[in-house]
PDB file of C-alpha atoms in Angstrom:
ATOM      1  CA  MET A   4     103.216  65.254 118.768  1.00  0.00           C
ATOM      2  CA  ASP A   5     102.149  65.085 122.446  1.00  0.00           C
ATOM      3  CA  GLU A   6     102.920  68.490 123.958  1.00  0.00           C
ATOM      4  CA  THR A   7     103.129  66.879 127.440  1.00  0.00           C
ATOM      5  CA  ALA A   8     105.818  64.334 126.420  1.00  0.00           C
ATOM      6  CA  PRO A   9     109.266  65.037 127.825  1.00  0.00           C
ATOM      7  CA  ARG A  10     111.679  66.593 125.331  1.00  0.00           C
ATOM      8  CA  ARG A  11     114.779  64.677 124.279  1.00  0.00           C
ATOM      9  CA  PRO A  12     118.113  66.576 124.044  1.00  0.00           C
ATOM     10  CA  GLY A  13     117.711  67.082 120.308  1.00  0.00           C
ATOM     11  CA  ASP A  14     114.120  68.243 120.531  1.00  0.00           C
ATOM     12  CA  GLN A  15     114.709  71.966 120.544  1.00  0.00           C
ATOM     13  CA  LEU A  16     112.425  74.621 119.217  1.00  0.00           C
ATOM     14  CA  ARG A  17     113.480  76.114 115.901  1.00  0.00           C
ATOM     15  CA  PRO A  18     114.871  79.612 116.332  1.00  0.00           C
ATOM     16  CA  VAL A  19     112.587  82.395 115.255  1.00  0.00           C
ATOM     17  CA  PRO A  20     113.967  83.859 111.976  1.00  0.00           C
ATOM     18  CA  ALA A  21     115.560  87.227 112.463  1.00  0.00           C
ATOM     19  CA  GLN A  22     113.900  90.194 110.868  1.00  0.00           C
ATOM     20  CA  PRO A  23     115.435  90.912 107.425  1.00  0.00           C
ATOM     21  CA  GLU A  24     117.975  93.670 107.423  1.00  0.00           C
ATOM     22  CA  ASP A  25     117.287  96.914 105.662  1.00  0.00           C
ATOM     23  CA  ASP A  26     117.230  96.154 101.933  1.00  0.00           C
ATOM     24  CA  PRO A  27     117.258  99.470 100.076  1.00  0.00           C
ATOM     25  CA  THR A  28     116.027  99.724  96.505  1.00  0.00           C
ATOM     26  CA  THR A  29     118.516 100.230  93.704  1.00  0.00           C
ATOM     27  CA  GLU A  30     117.165 103.758  93.359  1.00  0.00           C
ATOM     28  CA  GLU A  31     117.969 104.488  97.007  1.00  0.00           C
ATOM     29  CA  LEU A  32     121.412 102.956  96.582  1.00  0.00           C
ATOM     30  CA  LEU A  33     122.187 105.213  93.632  1.00  0.00           C
ATOM     31  CA  VAL A  34     121.290 108.236  95.733  1.00  0.00           C
ATOM     32  CA  ARG A  35     123.841 107.026  98.276  1.00  0.00           C
ATOM     33  CA  VAL A  36     126.389 106.419  95.514  1.00  0.00           C
ATOM     34  CA  ALA A  37     125.930 110.043  94.462  1.00  0.00           C
ATOM     35  CA  LYS A  38     127.171 110.978  97.937  1.00  0.00           C
ATOM     36  CA  GLY A  39     130.281 108.809  97.554  1.00  0.00           C
ATOM     37  CA  ASP A  40     129.048 105.700  99.381  1.00  0.00           C
ATOM     38  CA  GLU A  41     131.341 102.918  98.113  1.00  0.00           C
ATOM     39  CA  ARG A  42     129.423 100.145  99.896  1.00  0.00           C
ATOM     40  CA  ALA A  43     126.239 101.270  98.138  1.00  0.00           C
ATOM     41  CA  PHE A  44     128.086 101.139  94.815  1.00  0.00           C
ATOM     42  CA  GLU A  45     129.154  97.547  95.495  1.00  0.00           C
ATOM     43  CA  GLN A  46     125.482  96.636  95.876  1.00  0.00           C
ATOM     44  CA  VAL A  47     124.541  98.548  92.731  1.00  0.00           C
ATOM     45  CA  TYR A  48     127.330  96.711  90.891  1.00  0.00           C
ATOM     46  CA  GLU A  49     126.015  93.317  92.040  1.00  0.00           C
ATOM     47  CA  ARG A  50     122.481  94.152  90.910  1.00  0.00           C
ATOM     48  CA  LEU A  51     123.147  95.855  87.581  1.00  0.00           C
ATOM     49  CA  ALA A  52     126.333  94.278  86.193  1.00  0.00           C
ATOM     50  CA  GLY A  53     124.445  91.287  84.751  1.00  0.00           C
ATOM     51  CA  PRO A  54     121.679  93.204  82.935  1.00  0.00           C
ATOM     52  CA  ILE A  55     124.188  95.750  81.616  1.00  0.00           C
ATOM     53  CA  LEU A  56     126.506  93.068  80.201  1.00  0.00           C
ATOM     54  CA  GLY A  57     123.562  91.238  78.649  1.00  0.00           C
ATOM     55  CA  LEU A  58     122.383  94.325  76.774  1.00  0.00           C
ATOM     56  CA  VAL A  59     125.902  95.292  75.656  1.00  0.00           C
ATOM     57  CA  ARG A  60     126.531  91.781  74.309  1.00  0.00           C
ATOM     58  CA  ARG A  61     123.415  91.969  72.141  1.00  0.00           C
ATOM     59  CA  VAL A  62     124.671  95.192  70.560  1.00  0.00           C
ATOM     60  CA  VAL A  63     128.462  94.735  70.392  1.00  0.00           C
ATOM     61  CA  ARG A  64     128.442  90.930  69.896  1.00  0.00           C
ATOM     62  CA  ASP A  65     132.158  90.556  70.656  1.00  0.00           C
ATOM     63  CA  GLY A  66     132.640  88.985  74.106  1.00  0.00           C
ATOM     64  CA  ALA A  67     135.851  90.747  75.141  1.00  0.00           C
ATOM     65  CA  GLN A  68     134.689  94.136  73.897  1.00  0.00           C
ATOM     66  CA  SER A  69     131.314  93.643  75.583  1.00  0.00           C
ATOM     67  CA  GLU A  70     132.947  93.088  78.967  1.00  0.00           C
ATOM     68  CA  GLU A  71     135.124  96.140  78.438  1.00  0.00           C
ATOM     69  CA  VAL A  72     132.134  98.322  77.537  1.00  0.00           C
ATOM     70  CA  ALA A  73     130.125  96.989  80.500  1.00  0.00           C
ATOM     71  CA  GLN A  74     132.955  97.960  82.857  1.00  0.00           C
ATOM     72  CA  GLU A  75     133.050 101.429  81.299  1.00  0.00           C
ATOM     73  CA  VAL A  76     129.314 101.777  81.915  1.00  0.00           C
ATOM     74  CA  LEU A  77     129.643 100.784  85.572  1.00  0.00           C
ATOM     75  CA  VAL A  78     132.441 103.311  86.039  1.00  0.00           C
ATOM     76  CA  GLU A  79     130.193 105.890  84.395  1.00  0.00           C
ATOM     77  CA  LEU A  80     127.417 104.985  86.853  1.00  0.00           C
ATOM     78  CA  TRP A  81     129.749 105.760  89.750  1.00  0.00           C
ATOM     79  CA  ARG A  82     130.924 109.004  88.163  1.00  0.00           C
ATOM     80  CA  THR A  83     127.536 110.313  87.028  1.00  0.00           C
ATOM     81  CA  ALA A  84     125.339 109.046  89.879  1.00  0.00           C
ATOM     82  CA  PRO A  85     124.604 112.653  91.020  1.00  0.00           C
ATOM     83  CA  ARG A  86     122.741 113.163  87.733  1.00  0.00           C
ATOM     84  CA  TYR A  87     120.285 110.356  88.458  1.00  0.00           C
ATOM     85  CA  ALA A  88     116.811 111.528  89.449  1.00  0.00           C
ATOM     86  CA  PRO A  89     114.600 108.756  90.936  1.00  0.00           C
ATOM     87  CA  ASP A  90     111.418 110.575  89.903  1.00  0.00           C
ATOM     88  CA  ARG A  91     112.371 110.264  86.215  1.00  0.00           C
ATOM     89  CA  GLY A  92     112.542 106.481  86.052  1.00  0.00           C
ATOM     90  CA  SER A  93     114.019 103.341  87.565  1.00  0.00           C
ATOM     91  CA  ALA A  94     117.723 102.921  88.201  1.00  0.00           C
ATOM     92  CA  LEU A  95     117.772  99.879  85.904  1.00  0.00           C
ATOM     93  CA  ASN A  96     116.305 101.784  82.949  1.00  0.00           C
ATOM     94  CA  TRP A  97     118.721 104.636  83.508  1.00  0.00           C
ATOM     95  CA  ALA A  98     121.687 102.252  83.618  1.00  0.00           C
ATOM     96  CA  LEU A  99     120.546 100.375  80.509  1.00  0.00           C
ATOM     97  CA  THR A 100     120.138 103.658  78.637  1.00  0.00           C
ATOM     98  CA  LEU A 101     123.750 104.516  79.438  1.00  0.00           C
ATOM     99  CA  ALA A 102     124.813 101.008  78.409  1.00  0.00           C
ATOM    100  CA  HIS A 103     122.965 101.130  75.088  1.00  0.00           C
ATOM    101  CA  ARG A 104     124.436 104.531  74.225  1.00  0.00           C
ATOM    102  CA  ARG A 105     127.988 103.430  74.993  1.00  0.00           C
ATOM    103  CA  ALA A 106     127.553 100.101  73.148  1.00  0.00           C
ATOM    104  CA  VAL A 107     126.308 101.880  70.018  1.00  0.00           C
ATOM    105  CA  ASP A 108     129.256 104.266  70.230  1.00  0.00           C
ATOM    106  CA  ARG A 109     131.618 101.282  70.348  1.00  0.00           C
ATOM    107  CA  VAL A 110     129.994  99.687  67.275  1.00  0.00           C
ATOM    108  CA  ARG A 111     130.210 102.928  65.311  1.00  0.00           C
ATOM    109  CA  SER A 112     133.808 103.482  66.413  1.00  0.00           C
ATOM    110  CA  ALA A 113     134.776  99.962  65.313  1.00  0.00           C
ATOM    111  CA  ARG A 114     133.120 100.500  61.938  1.00  0.00           C
ATOM    112  CA  ALA A 115     134.951 103.797  61.434  1.00  0.00           C
ATOM    113  CA  SER A 116     138.244 102.128  62.388  1.00  0.00           C
ATOM    114  CA  THR A 117     137.673  99.393  59.811  1.00  0.00           C
ATOM    115  CA  GLU A 118     136.997 101.964  57.112  1.00  0.00           C
ATOM    116  CA  ARG A 119     140.204 103.830  58.028  1.00  0.00           C
ATOM    117  CA  GLU A 120     142.215 100.604  57.824  1.00  0.00           C
ATOM    118  CA  VAL A 121     140.840  99.836  54.363  1.00  0.00           C
ATOM    119  CA  LYS A 122     141.736 103.315  53.193  1.00  0.00           C
ATOM    120  CA  ALA A 123     145.225 103.105  54.719  1.00  0.00           C
ATOM    121  CA  THR A 124     145.836  99.747  53.053  1.00  0.00           C
ATOM    122  CA  PHE A 125     144.825 101.132  49.684  1.00  0.00           C
ATOM    123  CA  GLU A 126     147.090 104.174  50.104  1.00  0.00           C
ATOM    124  CA  ALA A 127     150.035 101.980  51.137  1.00  0.00           C
ATOM    125  CA  SER A 128     149.582  99.756  48.100  1.00  0.00           C
ATOM    126  CA  ARG A 129     150.417 102.657  45.785  1.00  0.00           C
ATOM    127  CA  SER A 130     154.096 102.380  46.661  1.00  0.00           C
ATOM    128  CA  ARG A 131     154.296  98.610  46.082  1.00  0.00           C
ATOM    129  CA  PRO A 132     155.687  97.064  42.854  1.00  0.00           C
ATOM    130  CA  PHE A 133     153.312  97.139  39.919  1.00  0.00           C
ATOM    131  CA  ASP A 134     152.906  93.358  39.672  1.00  0.00           C
ATOM    132  CA  GLU A 135     151.807  93.087  43.329  1.00  0.00           C
ATOM    133  CA  VAL A 136     149.296  95.889  42.939  1.00  0.00           C
ATOM    134  CA  ALA A 137     147.951  94.555  39.651  1.00  0.00           C
ATOM    135  CA  GLU A 138     146.816  91.318  41.306  1.00  0.00           C
ATOM    136  CA  SER A 139     144.370  93.129  43.557  1.00  0.00           C
ATOM    137  CA  VAL A 140     143.459  96.172  41.480  1.00  0.00           C
ATOM    138  CA  ASN A 141     140.138  94.750  40.326  1.00  0.00           C
ATOM    139  CA  SER A 142     138.899  93.889  43.807  1.00  0.00           C
ATOM    140  CA  ARG A 143     140.105  97.246  45.184  1.00  0.00           C
ATOM    141  CA  TRP A 144     138.360  99.064  42.345  1.00  0.00           C
ATOM    142  CA  GLU A 145     135.156  97.249  43.236  1.00  0.00           C
ATOM    143  CA  ARG A 146     135.516  98.277  46.889  1.00  0.00           C
ATOM    144  CA  GLN A 147     136.097 101.857  45.800  1.00  0.00           C
ATOM    145  CA  GLN A 148     132.952 101.734  43.706  1.00  0.00           C
ATOM    146  CA  VAL A 149     130.974 100.376  46.645  1.00  0.00           C
ATOM    147  CA  ARG A 150     132.335 103.085  48.974  1.00  0.00           C
ATOM    148  CA  ARG A 151     131.510 105.748  46.409  1.00  0.00           C
ATOM    149  CA  CYS A 152     127.967 104.430  46.039  1.00  0.00           C
ATOM    150  CA  LEU A 153     127.514 104.163  49.805  1.00  0.00           C
ATOM    151  CA  GLY A 154     128.235 107.874  49.869  1.00  0.00           C
ATOM    152  CA  HIS A 155     125.079 108.430  47.806  1.00  0.00           C
ATOM    153  CA  LEU A 156     122.851 106.882  50.479  1.00  0.00           C
ATOM    154  CA  THR A 157     121.279 108.795  53.316  1.00  0.00           C
ATOM    155  CA  GLU A 158     123.044 108.414  56.661  1.00  0.00           C
ATOM    156  CA  LEU A 159     120.238 106.220  57.987  1.00  0.00           C
ATOM    157  CA  GLN A 160     120.307 103.960  54.919  1.00  0.00           C
ATOM    158  CA  ARG A 161     124.106 103.683  55.034  1.00  0.00           C
ATOM    159  CA  GLU A 162     124.162 102.753  58.744  1.00  0.00           C
ATOM    160  CA  SER A 163     121.542 100.046  58.194  1.00  0.00           C
ATOM    161  CA  VAL A 164     123.314  98.576  55.156  1.00  0.00           C
ATOM    162  CA  LEU A 165     126.735  98.546  56.845  1.00  0.00           C
ATOM    163  CA  LEU A 166     125.407  96.834  59.957  1.00  0.00           C
ATOM    164  CA  ALA A 167     123.334  94.246  58.084  1.00  0.00           C
ATOM    165  CA  TYR A 168     125.585  93.360  55.159  1.00  0.00           C
ATOM    166  CA  TYR A 169     129.097  94.200  56.351  1.00  0.00           C
ATOM    167  CA  GLN A 170     128.832  93.195  60.014  1.00  0.00           C
ATOM    168  CA  GLY A 171     126.215  90.447  59.752  1.00  0.00           C
ATOM    169  CA  TYR A 172     123.530  91.922  62.022  1.00  0.00           C
ATOM    170  CA  THR A 173     119.944  90.676  61.756  1.00  0.00           C
ATOM    171  CA  TYR A 174     116.982  93.038  61.249  1.00  0.00           C
ATOM    172  CA  ARG A 175     116.231  92.822  64.983  1.00  0.00           C
ATOM    173  CA  GLU A 176     119.819  93.533  65.977  1.00  0.00           C
ATOM    174  CA  VAL A 177     120.101  96.487  63.582  1.00  0.00           C
ATOM    175  CA  ALA A 178     116.868  97.836  65.064  1.00  0.00           C
ATOM    176  CA  GLU A 179     118.321  97.512  68.591  1.00  0.00           C
ATOM    177  CA  VAL A 180     121.602  99.224  67.692  1.00  0.00           C
ATOM    178  CA  LEU A 181     119.861 102.131  65.961  1.00  0.00           C
ATOM    179  CA  SER A 182     116.922 102.260  68.419  1.00  0.00           C
ATOM    180  CA  THR A 183     114.565 102.045  65.437  1.00  0.00           C
ATOM    181  CA  PRO A 184     111.481  99.860  64.740  1.00  0.00           C
ATOM    182  CA  GLN A 185     112.232  96.750  62.676  1.00  0.00           C
ATOM    183  CA  GLY A 186     109.775  97.820  59.977  1.00  0.00           C
ATOM    184  CA  THR A 187     111.660 101.080  59.500  1.00  0.00           C
ATOM    185  CA  VAL A 188     114.969  99.198  59.316  1.00  0.00           C
ATOM    186  CA  LYS A 189     113.625  96.899  56.595  1.00  0.00           C
ATOM    187  CA  THR A 190     112.436  99.906  54.592  1.00  0.00           C
ATOM    188  CA  ARG A 191     115.824 101.628  54.912  1.00  0.00           C
ATOM    189  CA  LEU A 192     117.639  98.484  53.813  1.00  0.00           C
ATOM    190  CA  ARG A 193     115.364  97.936  50.847  1.00  0.00           C
ATOM    191  CA  ASP A 194     115.653 101.526  49.632  1.00  0.00           C
ATOM    192  CA  GLY A 195     119.385 101.600  50.316  1.00  0.00           C
ATOM    193  CA  LEU A 196     120.043  98.396  48.368  1.00  0.00           C
ATOM    194  CA  ILE A 197     117.987  99.635  45.435  1.00  0.00           C
ATOM    195  CA  ARG A 198     120.087 102.803  45.288  1.00  0.00           C
ATOM    196  CA  LEU A 199     123.308 100.789  45.576  1.00  0.00           C
ATOM    197  CA  ARG A 200     122.206  98.491  42.760  1.00  0.00           C
ATOM    198  CA  ASP A 201     121.403 101.416  40.496  1.00  0.00           C
ATOM    199  CA  CYS A 202     124.683 103.179  41.338  1.00  0.00           C
ATOM    200  CA  LEU A 203     126.775 100.081  40.668  1.00  0.00           C
ATOM    201  CA  GLY A 204     124.904  99.329  37.454  1.00  0.00           C
ATOM    202  CA  VAL A 205     123.810  95.886  38.648  1.00  0.00           C
ATOM    203  CA  THR A 206     121.002  94.381  36.614  1.00  0.00           C
ATOM    204  CA  ALA A 207     118.504  91.902  38.020  1.00  0.00           C
TER     205      ALA A 207
END
């Protein structure tokens, strides 16, 4: 374009972009959160809510519970921000560690609740008429046998078996929940199932 040509009304120079505003790192924001800075926490929330929910979903698997756990983690970030030390790792890793711990706690709590419900149902059935109880006695006896045999496994074997065969987790997902290599998980499952088979008297 000829620089000497007269400019038309619309021919205006583009404005020079303004310098970007201060964009603190997430680590710096957490330090501010530790001092009670609510605006800094809003920014931390925007940056970390997505990654936290993604990790929790992989562990908990239930959508509604995952959102609930993710919110609990974000509240914990606000409450425990003074404990964060930037020199010990990134803010994201710290937040995901908190998220993983709380997600695993939720899975274990749900499993314990299920076991309590099964036990309560069995206890309640004792007061029901004989004919109603008789219909389910065989299946309940089998569940009792399985629970008894699960008690013979090590804690690590039992956790792996319950997650894989009672809650439908894959090897990879069990490894994530227990923070254990997949190879170790496979070994635990194999040994645990062999002991269950022997305890229950199952023949190949």
